[in-house]
Structure formats: C-alpha cells, structure tokens
C-alpha cells in the first residue's frame, strides 16, 4: 500500500461538478493499493499517518500531529500510484489491485483512520475526480506499508 500524503490547507474533491469531500486543513491522501495489500497494511498506514508530527510548534519545528492542530483527512483512491513507466511511453498498471479488491480495502483504510479519531472525507472510488488543494509547506511524503 502506498499513500502520497500532502499537508494541506483548504482541499476538495469534485465529481461531475459536485463536491464529494472537503477539508479546511489537514492531509490529502492519495491512496494506492496493490495485489498483496491486506487489512494489516491499511491498519499500519492509518496508525502511522495519525501519529506523524508534520505540523509546526511554537519554535517552528515539525512537532505536532494532525489531531493536535484540528486537521482532517481527505482520502482519494489513486490506482496510478502503482503505474510503471520504465518501459515504453504508456504506464502499465498491472501492479494496481483490481477494483473488487481495492475498493473494500480503501474503505477499510478510511475506517481505520476514523478509528484513530480523525475526521475523514473522501472522493468517489473509480470516478474521474477533480482534486483541489493548497499544499501547505509544501510537505509531501510517501507512506508505504512494505
């Protein structure tokens, strides 16, 4: 499982012109799932993200977690994180899990984040989405379970 985490100010997801999820500040998570991923991977990453200290304290050091600053999560399924562009000009997505596996695991991951005490908004699995965010910092990290 790969999650591209971006610390964000206001962020939203639109599907066919309708907002499906939004936050004022927090993390925008682009979530990629591969064939071997399990519920344990989802639990591990949710716990890791909830505990990360990526927000500045009074001294300007990254020393505060998302719940300490009142941040929320915007979770977006993103199979293209497993795109392979090493050969040719078109990416291969053979490493991305099929929708019937990926969707329930992404939903479970979002539930794991909620179990960590976080408010979670989402995009729509498999939809063409417009993601808008104000990257704060910028702070962008890849969080992986393997």
mmCIF file of C-alpha atoms in Angstrom:
data_model
loop_
_atom_site.group_PDB
_atom_site.id
_atom_site.type_symbol
_atom_site.label_atom_id
_atom_site.label_comp_id
_atom_site.label_asym_id
_atom_site.label_seq_id
_atom_site.Cartn_x
_atom_site.Cartn_y
_atom_site.Cartn_z
ATOM 1 C CA UNK A 1 0.000 0.000 0.000
ATOM 2 C CA UNK A 2 1.260 3.443 -0.911
ATOM 3 C CA UNK A 3 -0.162 6.716 0.334
ATOM 4 C CA UNK A 4 1.061 10.018 -1.024
ATOM 5 C CA UNK A 5 0.413 12.418 1.856
ATOM 6 C CA UNK A 6 0.228 16.137 1.246
ATOM 7 C CA UNK A 7 -0.145 18.566 4.136
ATOM 8 C CA UNK A 8 -2.858 20.890 3.001
ATOM 9 C CA UNK A 9 -4.880 23.990 3.652
ATOM 10 C CA UNK A 10 -8.321 24.015 2.044
ATOM 11 C CA UNK A 11 -8.859 20.992 -0.218
ATOM 12 C CA UNK A 12 -11.795 19.397 -2.011
ATOM 13 C CA UNK A 13 -12.795 16.692 -4.451
ATOM 14 C CA UNK A 14 -15.433 17.208 -7.134
ATOM 15 C CA UNK A 15 -17.115 14.526 -9.199
ATOM 16 C CA UNK A 16 -19.246 15.751 -12.096
ATOM 17 C CA UNK A 17 -19.215 19.249 -10.597
ATOM 18 C CA UNK A 18 -20.406 18.146 -7.141
ATOM 19 C CA UNK A 19 -18.178 18.341 -4.060
ATOM 20 C CA UNK A 20 -17.903 14.842 -2.552
ATOM 21 C CA UNK A 21 -15.401 15.699 0.158
ATOM 22 C CA UNK A 22 -13.585 18.703 1.564
ATOM 23 C CA UNK A 23 -11.371 19.813 4.444
ATOM 24 C CA UNK A 24 -10.193 23.178 5.748
ATOM 25 C CA UNK A 25 -6.752 21.860 6.706
ATOM 26 C CA UNK A 26 -5.141 18.506 7.226
ATOM 27 C CA UNK A 27 -3.845 15.828 4.910
ATOM 28 C CA UNK A 28 -4.836 14.995 1.377
ATOM 29 C CA UNK A 29 -4.120 11.291 0.949
ATOM 30 C CA UNK A 30 -3.747 9.731 -2.499
ATOM 31 C CA UNK A 31 -4.149 6.020 -1.756
ATOM 32 C CA UNK A 32 -2.736 3.270 -3.977
ATOM 33 C CA UNK A 33 -3.421 -0.406 -3.361
ATOM 34 C CA UNK A 34 -1.597 -3.360 -4.873
ATOM 35 C CA UNK A 35 -2.432 -7.078 -5.036
ATOM 36 C CA UNK A 36 -0.623 -8.163 -1.860
ATOM 37 C CA UNK A 37 -2.119 -5.489 0.394
ATOM 38 C CA UNK A 38 -4.119 -6.621 3.403
ATOM 39 C CA UNK A 39 -6.112 -5.130 6.259
ATOM 40 C CA UNK A 40 -2.893 -5.147 8.274
ATOM 41 C CA UNK A 41 -1.313 -2.806 5.697
ATOM 42 C CA UNK A 42 -4.298 -0.457 5.986
ATOM 43 C CA UNK A 43 -4.136 -0.506 9.794
ATOM 44 C CA UNK A 44 -0.387 0.138 9.786
ATOM 45 C CA UNK A 45 -0.594 3.129 7.464
ATOM 46 C CA UNK A 46 -3.614 4.650 9.235
ATOM 47 C CA UNK A 47 -1.830 4.435 12.582
ATOM 48 C CA UNK A 48 1.376 5.824 11.085
ATOM 49 C CA UNK A 49 -0.421 8.798 9.490
ATOM 50 C CA UNK A 50 -2.371 9.591 12.658
ATOM 51 C CA UNK A 51 0.862 9.718 14.656
ATOM 52 C CA UNK A 52 3.053 11.677 12.255
ATOM 53 C CA UNK A 53 4.272 15.031 13.536
ATOM 54 C CA UNK A 54 4.167 17.221 10.453
ATOM 55 C CA UNK A 55 2.827 20.473 11.913
ATOM 56 C CA UNK A 56 4.973 23.222 13.405
ATOM 57 C CA UNK A 57 5.068 24.050 17.108
ATOM 58 C CA UNK A 58 5.846 27.488 18.593
ATOM 59 C CA UNK A 59 9.514 27.047 17.683
ATOM 60 C CA UNK A 60 8.778 26.236 14.041
ATOM 61 C CA UNK A 61 9.696 22.544 14.382
ATOM 62 C CA UNK A 62 7.506 19.770 12.995
ATOM 63 C CA UNK A 63 6.352 18.531 16.366
ATOM 64 C CA UNK A 64 2.531 18.385 16.229
ATOM 65 C CA UNK A 65 0.212 15.686 14.921
ATOM 66 C CA UNK A 66 -2.866 16.242 12.803
ATOM 67 C CA UNK A 67 -5.286 15.938 15.723
ATOM 68 C CA UNK A 68 -3.241 18.429 17.785
ATOM 69 C CA UNK A 69 -3.865 21.088 15.128
ATOM 70 C CA UNK A 70 -7.503 20.173 14.455
ATOM 71 C CA UNK A 71 -6.818 18.822 10.971
ATOM 72 C CA UNK A 72 -8.905 16.408 8.915
ATOM 73 C CA UNK A 73 -8.292 13.847 6.172
ATOM 74 C CA UNK A 74 -9.309 13.943 2.513
ATOM 75 C CA UNK A 75 -8.787 10.410 1.165
ATOM 76 C CA UNK A 76 -8.717 9.782 -2.581
ATOM 77 C CA UNK A 77 -8.251 6.375 -4.212
ATOM 78 C CA UNK A 78 -5.370 6.585 -6.699
ATOM 79 C CA UNK A 79 -4.503 3.422 -8.623
ATOM 80 C CA UNK A 80 -1.993 5.369 -10.733
ATOM 81 C CA UNK A 81 0.454 5.335 -7.800
ATOM 82 C CA UNK A 82 1.224 1.810 -8.989
ATOM 83 C CA UNK A 83 1.801 2.908 -12.564
ATOM 84 C CA UNK A 84 5.055 1.626 -14.060
ATOM 85 C CA UNK A 85 6.655 3.878 -16.681
ATOM 86 C CA UNK A 86 10.009 2.120 -17.022
ATOM 87 C CA UNK A 87 9.168 0.708 -20.464
ATOM 88 C CA UNK A 88 7.510 2.435 -23.373
ATOM 89 C CA UNK A 89 5.512 5.647 -23.199
ATOM 90 C CA UNK A 90 2.296 4.462 -21.610
ATOM 91 C CA UNK A 91 2.192 3.408 -17.970
ATOM 92 C CA UNK A 92 1.420 -0.169 -17.033
ATOM 93 C CA UNK A 93 -0.977 -0.570 -14.125
ATOM 94 C CA UNK A 94 -0.502 -4.306 -13.668
ATOM 95 C CA UNK A 95 0.671 -3.771 -10.062
ATOM 96 C CA UNK A 96 -2.521 -1.920 -9.083
ATOM 97 C CA UNK A 97 -5.155 -4.067 -7.380
ATOM 98 C CA UNK A 98 -8.391 -4.741 -9.266
ATOM 99 C CA UNK A 99 -11.371 -2.633 -8.148
ATOM 100 C CA UNK A 100 -13.096 -5.561 -6.428
ATOM 101 C CA UNK A 101 -10.074 -5.860 -4.108
ATOM 102 C CA UNK A 102 -9.017 -2.210 -3.911
ATOM 103 C CA UNK A 103 -12.356 -0.568 -3.117
ATOM 104 C CA UNK A 104 -13.132 -2.551 0.064
ATOM 105 C CA UNK A 105 -9.545 -2.127 1.281
ATOM 106 C CA UNK A 106 -9.630 1.639 0.638
ATOM 107 C CA UNK A 107 -12.934 1.843 2.527
ATOM 108 C CA UNK A 108 -11.433 -0.188 5.374
ATOM 109 C CA UNK A 109 -8.396 2.127 5.419
ATOM 110 C CA UNK A 110 -10.735 5.120 5.794
ATOM 111 C CA UNK A 111 -12.473 3.352 8.698
ATOM 112 C CA UNK A 112 -9.070 2.750 10.306
ATOM 113 C CA UNK A 113 -8.330 6.481 10.077
ATOM 114 C CA UNK A 114 -11.676 7.213 11.750
ATOM 115 C CA UNK A 115 -10.832 4.685 14.472
ATOM 116 C CA UNK A 116 -7.706 6.781 15.135
ATOM 117 C CA UNK A 117 -10.028 9.708 15.921
ATOM 118 C CA UNK A 118 -9.720 11.521 12.600
ATOM 119 C CA UNK A 119 -12.499 13.093 10.541
ATOM 120 C CA UNK A 120 -12.358 11.625 7.027
ATOM 121 C CA UNK A 121 -13.855 12.972 3.799
ATOM 122 C CA UNK A 122 -13.404 11.095 0.538
ATOM 123 C CA UNK A 123 -13.509 11.166 -3.184
ATOM 124 C CA UNK A 124 -15.503 8.547 -5.091
ATOM 125 C CA UNK A 125 -13.778 5.261 -5.844
ATOM 126 C CA UNK A 126 -13.227 4.762 -9.587
ATOM 127 C CA UNK A 127 -14.673 8.140 -10.589
ATOM 128 C CA UNK A 128 -12.987 10.855 -12.629
ATOM 129 C CA UNK A 129 -12.235 13.402 -9.905
ATOM 130 C CA UNK A 130 -11.055 16.982 -9.758
ATOM 131 C CA UNK A 131 -8.853 17.331 -6.685
ATOM 132 C CA UNK A 132 -8.120 20.850 -5.493
ATOM 133 C CA UNK A 133 -5.671 21.552 -2.694
ATOM 134 C CA UNK A 134 -3.435 24.196 -1.271
ATOM 135 C CA UNK A 135 -0.249 22.285 -0.461
ATOM 136 C CA UNK A 136 1.000 23.666 2.854
ATOM 137 C CA UNK A 137 4.772 23.946 3.146
ATOM 138 C CA UNK A 138 4.888 22.177 0.790
ATOM 139 C CA UNK A 139 5.030 18.992 2.817
ATOM 140 C CA UNK A 140 4.625 15.841 0.704
ATOM 141 C CA UNK A 141 5.588 12.328 1.835
ATOM 142 C CA UNK A 142 5.204 8.796 0.526
ATOM 143 C CA UNK A 143 3.998 6.438 3.257
ATOM 144 C CA UNK A 144 4.349 2.752 2.373
ATOM 145 C CA UNK A 145 3.467 -0.426 4.206
ATOM 146 C CA UNK A 146 6.118 -2.628 2.574
#
